[in-house]
Amino acid sequence: MPPETPPWWTRAVVYQVYPRSFADSDGDGIGDLGGILQRLDHLADLGVDVLWLSPVYPSPQADNGYDISDYQGIDPLFGTLEQLDELIAALHARGMKLLMDLVVNHTSDAHPWFEESRASRTSAKRDWYWWRPPRPGFAAGEPGAEPTNWQSFFSGPVWELDEASGEYYLHLFDRRQPDLNWENPQVRQAVYEMMRWWLDRGVDGFRMDVINMISKDLQGMDGAEDGHLHDGPPIPGTSLGDGSASYLCGPRIHEFLAEMHREVFAGRDGALLTVGEMPGVTVEQARLFTDPDRAEVDMVFQFEHVGLDHGTSKWDLRPLRMRDLKASFGRWQTGLADVGWNSLYWDNHDQPRAVSRFGDDSPEFRRDSATCLATLLHLHRGTPYVYQGEELGMANFPFTSLEQFRDVESLNHHVQAVSAGSDPGEVLTALRAMSRDNARTPVQWDASPNAGFTTGTPWLAVNPDHLEWNAAAQRDDDRSVLAHYRRLIALRHSDDVVALGDFTMLLPEHDDVYAFTRALGDDELLVVCNLSPTAYRLAELLPEAPAAELVLGNLDDDDPAELRPWEARVLRLP
Ligand code: NOJ
């Protein structure tokens, strides 16, 4: 990236709002656009540049809005199109931008496109989705008759039988989220038209849901297209297979994204932003996706670092090894140094809370570990994303029973795992640590009942720790997690080296201390983060550190020679 022409988003910080859990203005227990409009000062006070809004479109809410039944409207649950326009205007007036969530790998099964598609085998939109007959030799509905053996992300097979036509449709996620067939040019044109409609309305870009899954591989063993989708390798202990090689970054993915860019973004005035969510993407692929010369997307969300504590699946939790984290982040920093750009995140609506997962949410270290993790992430090269509540040090929920969960992925997993013979207590333990509902509990605005989120009954319980951990308590406290995030965001805005400096990893083998430099011209920062409860002598680790000037730290600095538990320092080298 030539330093003389850095795009605006190289110094931007994005804030993600999951609307259902952000702020409820009408007392129905579900967050809404009115609630967001009332809380914009919180974002302005934090200093973020962009609001990424998770889906607010009409939806049966099978997957909390990631199952869209109308791409060009607002679900009454969340408000009206007029309020969305108001949000665009209010953000722009404050110098912020709005990023909409674009969910076009699949629709809801209640979308009129799918209803028309499923109406008959000869429907004009039949080919807009992936319809397939039963596996040869099997009758529809028989066990094993699914056209491929692929396992869905939300448990069970990816194929659902439509009794009326005797054919199956593909759904990589829930059965109420049928996959669109991007091979069909009409589908692509319909999506591009919808995207242009939103840009014309004033939105500033899109976060593209699982966008690297839109191209499915139709090649046979001989490499030629045979029109079929093919079985993947069996998943041990199940009757299903892993189909990911057929749909992650499939053969036409670059062609589709380049076409989307040409059709939707090229030639538009204005500072837009596109970020593609891409599970399984490699650094090499990300270089291609984010190379400005190829004009596909500005940045991608990669998943390597949030998979480092997974065993055979996300429910099989392993401790995070620091050297794995360094190797991974280091490779992404180096891989996208000269071409492309990183996005940086710990939290989002699909991940458990980072302070509980990678930090230490005990009373002793919660504040310090939350601010330490934040410093580590925000000092990397790339665009940081803050997920609602992360800036308050919000932690996982103390779930004790299955009835407390709402998430379709968690509930499906429980049914499937228990019916396959797993111990229900162990399944609950895994859900408690990894369920997406940990991220989705209401934002803790104050210490009042329901944390100031709603005057009604919240759709998902408020974390009882809101009495202590809330925005009101932190706003004027200079030592709060919130104040620390404010400082990190301001630093990215004020210091070129934070936005654009080169990255070099230090101490790659150290088990607890994560350290690196950022350098731009003569300016060099040294960042040191102790991700452990053990104190270290700083001079023994990094002799140049104790004498360097402190730019920003997360603890009151009484001994420059010692790196205390969960301490993070940003130092300027002479
Ligand atoms: C990724 C989204 O972030 C997640 O919440 C959703 O369930 C799936 N894609 C399916 O849309």
Coordinates of C-alpha atoms and ligand atoms in Angstrom, one line a residue:
M1 CA 0.0 0.0 0.0
P2 CA 1.8 3.2 -1.1
P3 CA 1.9 5.4 2.0
E4 CA 1.3 8.6 0.0
T5 CA -2.3 7.4 -0.9
P6 CA -3.6 5.5 2.1
P7 CA -7.4 5.0 1.8
W8 CA -9.5 6.6 4.6
W9 CA -10.2 3.2 6.3
T10 CA -6.5 2.6 7.1
R11 CA -7.0 5.0 10.0
A12 CA -10.6 4.1 10.8
V13 CA -12.1 2.1 13.6
V14 CA -15.4 0.2 13.0
Y15 CA -18.0 -0.4 15.7
Q16 CA -20.4 -3.3 15.3
V17 CA -24.0 -3.0 16.4
Y18 CA -26.1 -6.2 16.8
P19 CA -29.4 -4.4 16.8
R20 CA -31.5 -6.9 18.7
S21 CA -29.2 -6.5 21.8
F22 CA -28.1 -2.9 21.6
A23 CA -30.9 -0.6 22.9
D24 CA -34.6 -1.0 22.9
S25 CA -36.7 2.2 22.4
D26 CA -40.2 0.7 22.5
G27 CA -40.2 -1.7 25.4
D28 CA -40.8 -4.9 23.5
G29 CA -37.5 -6.3 24.9
I30 CA -35.8 -6.3 21.5
G31 CA -33.3 -3.6 20.5
D32 CA -34.3 -1.4 17.5
L33 CA -33.3 1.5 15.3
G34 CA -34.9 4.0 17.7
G35 CA -32.6 2.7 20.4
I36 CA -29.5 3.1 18.2
L37 CA -30.5 6.7 17.4
Q38 CA -30.8 7.4 21.1
R39 CA -27.3 6.1 21.8
L40 CA -25.3 7.6 19.0
D41 CA -23.5 9.8 21.5
H42 CA -21.9 6.7 22.9
L43 CA -20.3 6.0 19.5
A44 CA -19.3 9.6 19.0
D45 CA -17.8 9.8 22.5
L46 CA -15.8 6.6 21.7
G47 CA -14.6 8.2 18.5
V48 CA -15.3 5.4 16.1
D49 CA -15.6 6.2 12.4
V50 CA -18.0 3.6 11.1
L51 CA -21.1 1.7 12.4
W52 CA -21.5 -1.8 11.0
L53 CA -25.1 -2.7 11.5
S54 CA -26.0 -6.4 11.7
P55 CA -29.2 -7.2 9.7
V56 CA -32.4 -5.2 10.3
Y57 CA -34.2 -6.4 7.2
P58 CA -37.6 -8.2 7.3
S59 CA -36.9 -11.7 8.5
P60 CA -38.6 -14.6 10.3
Q61 CA -35.6 -14.3 12.7
A62 CA -34.7 -17.9 12.5
D63 CA -31.0 -16.8 12.7
N64 CA -31.7 -13.3 14.2
G65 CA -32.0 -11.6 10.9
Y66 CA -29.3 -13.5 8.9
D67 CA -32.3 -15.1 7.2
I68 CA -33.7 -12.3 5.1
S69 CA -37.1 -12.3 3.5
D70 CA -36.9 -8.8 1.9
Y71 CA -33.6 -7.1 1.1
Q72 CA -35.1 -3.7 0.6
G73 CA -37.0 -3.1 3.8
I74 CA -36.7 -2.9 7.5
D75 CA -38.3 -5.4 9.8
P76 CA -41.1 -3.8 12.0
L77 CA -39.3 -5.4 14.9
F78 CA -36.5 -2.9 14.3
G79 CA -38.4 0.1 13.0
T80 CA -38.9 1.7 9.6
L81 CA -37.1 2.7 6.5
E82 CA -37.5 6.3 7.5
Q83 CA -35.6 5.6 10.7
L84 CA -32.9 4.0 8.7
D85 CA -32.7 7.1 6.6
E86 CA -32.6 9.1 9.9
L87 CA -29.7 6.9 11.1
I88 CA -27.7 7.5 7.9
A89 CA -28.3 11.3 8.2
A90 CA -27.5 11.3 12.0
L91 CA -24.3 9.3 11.4
H92 CA -23.2 11.5 8.5
A93 CA -23.8 14.6 10.6
R94 CA -21.4 13.3 13.2
G95 CA -18.8 12.4 10.6
M96 CA -19.5 8.6 10.8
K97 CA -20.4 6.1 8.1
L98 CA -22.9 3.3 7.9
L99 CA -22.0 -0.2 6.8
M100 CA -24.9 -2.5 6.1
D101 CA -24.8 -6.3 6.5
L102 CA -25.1 -8.0 3.2
V103 CA -26.4 -11.6 3.5
V104 CA -26.5 -13.0 -0.1
N105 CA -25.0 -16.5 0.2
H106 CA -28.5 -17.4 1.3
T107 CA -32.0 -15.9 1.8
S108 CA -34.7 -16.9 4.2
D109 CA -37.0 -19.7 3.1
A110 CA -39.7 -17.0 3.4
H111 CA -38.1 -14.8 0.7
P112 CA -40.5 -14.5 -2.3
W113 CA -37.6 -15.7 -4.5
F114 CA -37.4 -19.0 -2.6
E115 CA -41.2 -19.3 -2.4
E116 CA -41.4 -19.0 -6.2
S117 CA -38.4 -21.3 -6.6
R118 CA -39.9 -24.1 -4.5
A119 CA -43.4 -23.6 -6.1
S120 CA -42.7 -26.1 -8.9
R121 CA -39.8 -27.8 -10.7
T122 CA -40.5 -25.7 -13.7
S123 CA -40.7 -22.3 -11.8
A124 CA -38.9 -19.5 -13.6
K125 CA -36.8 -19.1 -10.4
R126 CA -36.2 -22.8 -9.8
D127 CA -32.6 -22.4 -10.7
W128 CA -32.1 -19.4 -8.3
Y129 CA -31.4 -22.0 -5.5
W130 CA -29.6 -25.4 -5.4
W131 CA -32.2 -28.0 -6.1
R132 CA -31.1 -31.6 -6.5
P133 CA -32.8 -35.0 -6.9
P134 CA -32.1 -37.7 -4.3
R135 CA -28.7 -39.6 -4.6
P136 CA -28.9 -42.2 -7.4
G137 CA -30.3 -45.5 -6.1
F138 CA -32.1 -43.8 -3.2
A139 CA -35.7 -42.7 -2.8
A140 CA -36.4 -39.2 -1.5
G141 CA -36.4 -39.1 2.3
E142 CA -34.5 -42.3 2.7
P143 CA -31.5 -42.1 5.1
G144 CA -28.5 -41.3 2.9
A145 CA -30.6 -40.0 0.0
E146 CA -29.1 -36.5 0.4
P147 CA -27.4 -35.4 -2.8
T148 CA -24.1 -34.9 -1.0
N149 CA -22.8 -35.9 2.4
W150 CA -22.0 -32.3 3.6
Q151 CA -22.6 -31.3 7.1
S152 CA -24.3 -28.0 7.8
F153 CA -22.7 -25.3 10.0
F154 CA -25.7 -25.6 12.2
S155 CA -25.7 -29.4 12.6
G156 CA -27.2 -32.2 10.5
P157 CA -27.1 -32.4 6.7
V158 CA -27.1 -29.4 4.4
W159 CA -30.0 -30.8 2.3
E160 CA -33.7 -30.4 3.1
L161 CA -36.3 -32.5 1.3
D162 CA -39.1 -30.6 -0.3
E163 CA -41.9 -33.2 -0.1
A164 CA -44.0 -31.5 -2.8
S165 CA -41.4 -31.8 -5.6
G166 CA -39.4 -34.7 -4.2
E167 CA -36.1 -32.7 -4.5
Y168 CA -33.7 -31.4 -2.0
Y169 CA -32.5 -27.8 -1.5
L170 CA -29.1 -26.8 -0.2
H171 CA -28.6 -24.8 3.0
L172 CA -25.1 -24.5 4.4
F173 CA -26.6 -23.0 7.5
D174 CA -30.1 -23.6 9.0
R175 CA -32.8 -25.3 6.8
R176 CA -34.6 -22.0 6.9
Q177 CA -31.6 -20.4 5.1
P178 CA -31.5 -21.8 1.5
D179 CA -28.4 -21.0 -0.5
L180 CA -28.7 -18.8 -3.6
N181 CA -27.3 -20.2 -6.8
W182 CA -24.7 -17.6 -7.9
E183 CA -24.1 -19.6 -11.1
N184 CA -27.3 -18.0 -12.3
P185 CA -26.6 -14.5 -13.8
Q186 CA -30.1 -13.4 -12.9
V187 CA -29.4 -14.0 -9.2
R188 CA -26.2 -11.9 -9.4
Q189 CA -27.9 -9.1 -11.2
A190 CA -30.8 -9.0 -8.7
V191 CA -28.3 -8.8 -5.8
Y192 CA -26.2 -6.0 -7.5
E193 CA -29.4 -4.0 -8.2
M194 CA -30.3 -4.3 -4.5
M195 CA -26.8 -3.2 -3.4
R196 CA -27.0 -0.1 -5.7
W197 CA -30.3 0.8 -4.2
W198 CA -28.8 0.9 -0.7
L199 CA -25.8 2.9 -1.9
D200 CA -28.1 5.3 -3.6
R201 CA -29.9 5.7 -0.3
G202 CA -26.7 6.8 1.3
V203 CA -25.1 3.8 3.0
D204 CA -21.4 3.7 2.8
G205 CA -20.7 0.1 2.2
F206 CA -21.2 -3.5 3.2
R207 CA -20.0 -6.2 5.5
M208 CA -20.5 -9.3 3.4
D209 CA -21.7 -12.3 5.2
V210 CA -19.8 -15.6 4.4
I211 CA -19.1 -14.1 1.0
N212 CA -16.4 -16.7 0.2
M213 CA -19.1 -19.4 0.1
I214 CA -21.1 -18.1 -2.9
S215 CA -19.2 -20.1 -5.5
K216 CA -19.8 -23.8 -5.3
D217 CA -17.4 -26.2 -7.1
L218 CA -19.1 -28.2 -9.8
Q219 CA -16.0 -29.9 -11.1
G220 CA -15.8 -33.7 -11.3
M221 CA -12.7 -35.9 -10.7
D222 CA -11.3 -35.0 -14.1
G223 CA -11.5 -31.3 -13.5
A224 CA -14.2 -30.7 -15.9
E225 CA -17.6 -29.3 -14.8
D226 CA -20.1 -32.1 -14.5
G227 CA -22.9 -30.0 -13.0
H228 CA -22.8 -32.1 -9.8
L229 CA -21.8 -31.2 -6.2
H230 CA -19.5 -33.8 -4.8
D231 CA -19.1 -35.6 -1.4
G232 CA -16.5 -34.4 1.0
P233 CA -14.2 -36.4 3.3
P234 CA -16.2 -38.2 6.0
I235 CA -16.3 -36.5 9.4
P236 CA -15.2 -39.1 12.0
G237 CA -18.0 -40.2 14.4
T238 CA -20.8 -39.0 12.1
S239 CA -22.5 -40.2 8.9
L240 CA -21.7 -36.8 7.3
G241 CA -18.8 -35.3 5.4
D242 CA -16.9 -32.0 5.2
G243 CA -18.0 -30.2 2.0
S244 CA -15.9 -27.1 2.7
A245 CA -13.5 -27.8 -0.2
S246 CA -16.5 -27.4 -2.5
Y247 CA -17.7 -24.1 -1.2
L248 CA -15.0 -22.1 0.5
C249 CA -13.4 -19.8 -2.0
G250 CA -14.8 -21.9 -4.9
P251 CA -13.7 -21.7 -8.5
R252 CA -15.6 -18.5 -9.5
I253 CA -15.3 -16.5 -6.3
H254 CA -12.8 -13.9 -7.6
E255 CA -14.8 -13.6 -10.8
F256 CA -18.0 -13.0 -8.8
L257 CA -16.5 -10.4 -6.5
A258 CA -14.8 -8.6 -9.3
E259 CA -18.1 -8.5 -11.2
M260 CA -19.8 -7.2 -8.1
H261 CA -17.3 -4.5 -7.8
R262 CA -17.7 -3.4 -11.4
E263 CA -21.5 -3.5 -11.2
V264 CA -21.9 -1.9 -7.8
F265 CA -18.9 0.1 -6.6
A266 CA -16.8 1.2 -9.6
G267 CA -17.1 4.8 -10.5
R268 CA -19.0 5.8 -7.5
D269 CA -18.0 8.9 -5.7
G270 CA -17.7 8.8 -2.0
A271 CA -15.6 7.0 0.6
L272 CA -17.0 3.4 0.6
L273 CA -15.9 0.4 2.5
T274 CA -16.3 -3.3 1.8
V275 CA -15.3 -6.1 4.1
G276 CA -15.9 -9.8 3.2
E277 CA -16.5 -12.3 6.0
M278 CA -14.5 -15.3 4.9
P279 CA -14.3 -18.4 7.1
G280 CA -11.3 -20.6 6.1
V281 CA -9.6 -17.9 4.0
T282 CA -5.8 -18.2 3.8
V283 CA -3.4 -15.3 3.7
E284 CA -2.5 -16.1 0.1
Q285 CA -6.2 -15.9 -0.9
A286 CA -6.7 -12.8 1.2
R287 CA -3.9 -11.1 -0.7
L288 CA -5.8 -11.6 -3.9
F289 CA -9.2 -10.6 -2.4
T290 CA -7.8 -7.3 -1.0
D291 CA -5.3 -6.4 -3.7
P292 CA -6.5 -2.9 -4.7
D293 CA -5.5 -3.6 -8.3
R294 CA -7.9 -6.5 -8.5
A295 CA -10.8 -4.4 -7.3
E296 CA -12.7 -7.1 -5.3
V297 CA -13.1 -6.1 -1.6
D298 CA -11.1 -3.7 0.7
M299 CA -10.5 -6.2 3.5
V300 CA -11.6 -9.6 4.8
F301 CA -12.5 -11.1 8.1
Q302 CA -10.3 -14.1 8.5
F303 CA -10.9 -16.8 11.2
E304 CA -7.5 -18.3 12.0
H305 CA -7.0 -16.7 15.4
V306 CA -10.5 -17.4 16.6
G307 CA -10.0 -21.1 15.7
L308 CA -6.8 -21.6 17.7
D309 CA -8.7 -22.7 20.8
H310 CA -10.9 -25.2 18.9
G311 CA -10.3 -28.9 18.9
T312 CA -12.2 -31.1 16.5
S313 CA -14.9 -28.5 16.5
K314 CA -15.7 -25.2 18.2
W315 CA -17.4 -27.1 21.0
D316 CA -14.2 -29.0 21.7
L317 CA -12.3 -26.2 23.5
R318 CA -8.5 -26.2 23.9
P319 CA -6.4 -23.6 25.7
L320 CA -4.9 -20.9 23.4
R321 CA -1.2 -21.3 23.0
M322 CA 0.5 -17.9 22.8
R323 CA 3.0 -19.0 20.2
D324 CA 0.2 -20.1 18.0
L325 CA -1.5 -16.7 18.2
K326 CA 1.8 -15.0 17.4
A327 CA 2.5 -17.2 14.5
S328 CA -0.9 -16.7 13.1
F329 CA -1.2 -12.9 13.6
G330 CA 2.4 -12.5 12.5
R331 CA 1.8 -14.4 9.3
W332 CA -1.3 -12.2 8.5
Q333 CA 0.7 -9.0 9.3
T334 CA 3.5 -10.0 7.0
G335 CA 1.3 -11.6 4.3
L336 CA -0.7 -8.4 3.8
A337 CA 2.1 -5.9 4.4
D338 CA 2.8 -4.9 0.8
V339 CA -0.5 -5.8 -0.8
G340 CA -3.9 -5.8 0.7
W341 CA -5.1 -4.9 4.2
N342 CA -6.1 -6.7 7.5
S343 CA -9.2 -6.3 9.5
L344 CA -8.6 -6.9 13.3
Y345 CA -11.1 -8.3 15.7
W346 CA -11.5 -10.3 18.9
D347 CA -15.3 -10.1 19.3
N348 CA -18.3 -10.1 17.2
H349 CA -21.9 -11.5 17.4
D350 CA -20.6 -15.1 16.7
Q351 CA -17.8 -15.3 19.2
P352 CA -17.8 -15.6 22.9
R353 CA -16.5 -12.6 24.8
A354 CA -12.8 -12.1 24.4
V355 CA -12.2 -11.0 28.0
S356 CA -13.6 -14.4 29.2
R357 CA -12.0 -16.4 26.4
F358 CA -8.5 -15.0 26.0
G359 CA -8.3 -12.7 29.0
D360 CA -9.2 -13.3 32.7
D361 CA -12.7 -12.1 33.7
S362 CA -12.1 -12.7 37.4
P363 CA -12.6 -9.5 39.5
E364 CA -8.9 -9.2 40.0
F365 CA -7.9 -9.0 36.3
R366 CA -11.0 -8.3 34.3
R367 CA -10.3 -4.6 33.6
D368 CA -6.6 -5.1 33.1
S369 CA -7.0 -8.1 30.8
A370 CA -9.7 -6.4 28.7
T371 CA -7.5 -3.3 28.2
C372 CA -4.4 -5.4 27.5
L373 CA -6.2 -7.4 24.8
A374 CA -7.5 -4.2 23.3
T375 CA -4.1 -2.6 23.2
L376 CA -2.6 -5.7 21.5
L377 CA -5.2 -5.8 18.8
H378 CA -5.5 -2.0 18.2
L379 CA -1.8 -1.6 17.7
H380 CA -1.6 -4.1 14.9
R381 CA -1.7 -2.9 11.3
G382 CA -5.2 -3.1 9.9
T383 CA -8.7 -1.8 10.6
P384 CA -9.9 -2.6 14.1
Y385 CA -13.5 -3.7 14.8
V386 CA -15.0 -3.1 18.2
Y387 CA -18.1 -5.2 19.0
Q388 CA -20.8 -3.6 21.2
G389 CA -20.0 -4.1 24.8
E390 CA -16.3 -5.0 24.2
E391 CA -15.4 -1.4 25.0
L392 CA -17.1 -1.9 28.4
G393 CA -15.3 -5.2 29.2
M394 CA -18.5 -7.2 28.9
A395 CA -18.0 -10.9 29.7
N396 CA -19.6 -14.2 29.0
F397 CA -23.0 -15.0 30.6
P398 CA -23.1 -17.4 33.6
F399 CA -25.4 -19.9 31.8
T400 CA -26.7 -22.7 34.0
S401 CA -29.4 -24.3 31.9
L402 CA -30.4 -25.0 28.3
E403 CA -33.6 -22.9 28.6
Q404 CA -31.4 -19.7 28.8
F405 CA -30.1 -20.1 25.3
R406 CA -31.8 -18.7 22.2
D407 CA -29.2 -19.2 19.4
V408 CA -30.2 -21.6 16.6
E409 CA -26.6 -22.9 16.3
S410 CA -26.4 -23.6 20.0
L411 CA -29.9 -25.2 20.2
N412 CA -29.3 -27.4 17.1
H413 CA -26.0 -28.5 18.4
H414 CA -27.5 -29.5 21.7
V415 CA -30.2 -31.6 20.0
Q416 CA -27.7 -33.2 17.6
A417 CA -25.0 -33.9 20.2
V418 CA -27.3 -35.4 22.8
S419 CA -29.1 -37.6 20.3
A420 CA -25.7 -38.8 19.2
G421 CA -25.0 -39.9 22.7
S422 CA -23.0 -37.0 24.3
D423 CA -23.5 -36.3 28.0
P424 CA -26.0 -33.3 28.3
G425 CA -23.9 -31.8 31.1
E426 CA -20.8 -31.8 28.9
V427 CA -22.7 -30.3 26.0
L428 CA -24.0 -27.5 28.4
T429 CA -20.4 -26.9 29.5
A430 CA -19.3 -26.4 25.9
L431 CA -22.3 -24.1 25.2
R432 CA -21.5 -22.0 28.3
A433 CA -18.0 -21.3 27.0
M434 CA -18.6 -21.1 23.2
S435 CA -22.3 -20.2 22.5
R436 CA -22.9 -17.2 20.4
D437 CA -25.4 -16.1 23.0
N438 CA -22.5 -15.0 25.1
A439 CA -22.0 -12.1 22.7
R440 CA -25.7 -11.4 22.4
T441 CA -26.8 -10.5 25.9
P442 CA -28.0 -6.9 26.0
V443 CA -25.6 -4.0 26.2
Q444 CA -25.1 -2.9 29.7
W445 CA -25.8 0.8 29.8
D446 CA -26.3 1.4 33.5
A447 CA -27.0 -0.4 36.8
S448 CA -30.8 -0.1 36.6
P449 CA -33.0 -3.2 36.2
N450 CA -32.3 -4.6 32.7
A451 CA -29.2 -2.5 32.5
G452 CA -31.0 0.4 30.8
F453 CA -31.4 -1.8 27.7
T454 CA -35.2 -2.1 27.8
T455 CA -38.2 -1.2 30.0
G456 CA -39.7 -4.5 29.0
T457 CA -38.5 -8.1 29.3
P458 CA -35.3 -8.6 27.4
W459 CA -35.3 -11.3 24.7
L460 CA -32.1 -12.7 26.2
A461 CA -31.2 -12.3 29.9
V462 CA -29.1 -9.3 30.9
N463 CA -25.8 -10.3 32.5
P464 CA -26.2 -9.9 36.3
D465 CA -22.7 -8.3 36.4
H466 CA -24.2 -5.1 34.9
L467 CA -24.6 -3.7 38.4
E468 CA -20.8 -3.1 38.3
W469 CA -20.0 -3.3 34.6
N470 CA -21.9 -0.7 32.6
A471 CA -21.4 2.3 30.4
A472 CA -22.6 4.9 32.9
A473 CA -20.1 3.8 35.5
Q474 CA -17.3 4.0 33.1
R475 CA -18.0 7.1 31.1
D476 CA -16.2 9.5 33.4
D477 CA -13.8 7.1 34.9
D478 CA -10.3 7.7 33.4
R479 CA -9.2 4.2 34.3
S480 CA -12.2 2.4 32.8
V481 CA -12.1 0.0 29.9
L482 CA -14.2 2.5 28.0
A483 CA -11.7 5.3 28.5
H484 CA -8.9 3.0 27.4
Y485 CA -10.7 2.2 24.1
R486 CA -11.3 5.9 23.6
R487 CA -7.5 6.5 23.9
L488 CA -6.6 3.6 21.5
I489 CA -9.0 4.9 18.9
A490 CA -7.7 8.5 19.2
L491 CA -4.1 7.1 18.9
R492 CA -4.9 5.5 15.6
H493 CA -6.3 8.8 14.4
S494 CA -3.4 10.9 15.5
D495 CA -0.4 8.7 14.8
D496 CA 0.5 7.7 11.3
V497 CA 2.8 5.0 12.6
V498 CA -0.2 3.2 14.3
A499 CA -2.2 3.3 11.1
L500 CA 0.5 2.6 8.5
G501 CA 3.7 1.5 10.2
D502 CA 5.5 -1.7 9.3
F503 CA 5.0 -4.6 11.8
T504 CA 7.7 -6.8 13.2
M505 CA 6.9 -9.6 15.7
L506 CA 9.3 -9.9 18.7
L507 CA 9.7 -12.8 21.2
P508 CA 7.8 -15.3 19.0
E509 CA 8.5 -18.2 21.4
H510 CA 7.6 -16.5 24.7
D511 CA 4.6 -18.1 26.4
D512 CA 3.1 -15.0 28.0
V513 CA 4.5 -11.8 26.6
Y514 CA 3.3 -10.6 23.2
A515 CA 5.6 -7.9 21.8
F516 CA 6.1 -6.2 18.4
T517 CA 7.3 -3.0 16.8
R518 CA 5.6 -0.7 14.4
A519 CA 7.8 1.6 12.3
L520 CA 7.2 4.4 9.8
G521 CA 10.2 6.4 8.7
D522 CA 12.1 7.4 11.8
D523 CA 9.1 6.8 14.1
E524 CA 9.2 3.5 15.9
L525 CA 6.8 2.1 18.5
L526 CA 7.4 -0.9 20.7
V527 CA 4.3 -2.6 22.0
V528 CA 4.5 -5.0 24.9
C529 CA 1.6 -6.9 26.3
N530 CA 1.7 -9.4 29.2
L531 CA -1.1 -11.9 28.7
S532 CA -0.6 -13.6 32.0
P533 CA -0.9 -13.2 35.8
T534 CA 2.9 -13.5 36.1
A535 CA 5.1 -10.3 36.4
Y536 CA 8.2 -10.1 34.2
R537 CA 11.4 -8.0 34.4
L538 CA 11.0 -5.9 31.2
A539 CA 14.7 -5.2 30.8
E540 CA 15.5 -8.9 30.6
L541 CA 13.0 -9.4 27.8
L542 CA 13.4 -6.2 25.9
P543 CA 16.4 -4.2 27.0
E544 CA 15.4 -1.1 25.1
A545 CA 11.9 -0.9 26.7
P546 CA 12.4 0.5 30.2
A547 CA 14.0 3.8 29.0
A548 CA 11.5 4.3 26.1
E549 CA 8.9 7.0 26.3
L550 CA 5.4 5.8 27.4
V551 CA 2.8 6.7 24.8
L552 CA -0.1 4.7 26.3
G553 CA -0.4 2.1 29.0
N554 CA -3.2 0.3 30.7
L555 CA -1.9 0.4 34.3
D556 CA -0.7 3.2 36.5
D557 CA 3.0 3.2 35.8
D558 CA 5.0 3.0 38.9
D559 CA 7.9 0.8 37.9
P560 CA 9.0 1.1 34.3
A561 CA 11.3 -1.9 34.8
E562 CA 8.5 -4.4 35.6
L563 CA 5.8 -5.7 33.4
R564 CA 3.0 -6.5 35.7
P565 CA 0.2 -9.1 35.2
W566 CA -1.9 -8.2 32.1
E567 CA 0.0 -4.9 31.6
A568 CA 0.2 -3.4 28.1
R569 CA 2.5 -0.6 27.1
V570 CA 2.9 1.3 23.9
L571 CA 6.4 2.8 24.0
R572 CA 8.2 5.2 21.6
L573 CA 11.7 4.2 20.9
P574 CA 14.3 7.0 20.7
Ligands
NOJ1 C1 -22.2 -15.5 9.5 C2 -22.9 -14.6 10.5 O1 -22.0 -13.8 11.2 C3 -23.7 -15.5 11.4 O2 -24.2 -14.8 12.5 C4 -24.7 -16.2 10.6 O3 -25.4 -17.2 11.5 C5 -24.1 -16.9 9.4 N1 -23.1 -16.2 8.7 C6 -25.2 -17.3 8.5 O4 -25.7 -16.1 7.9

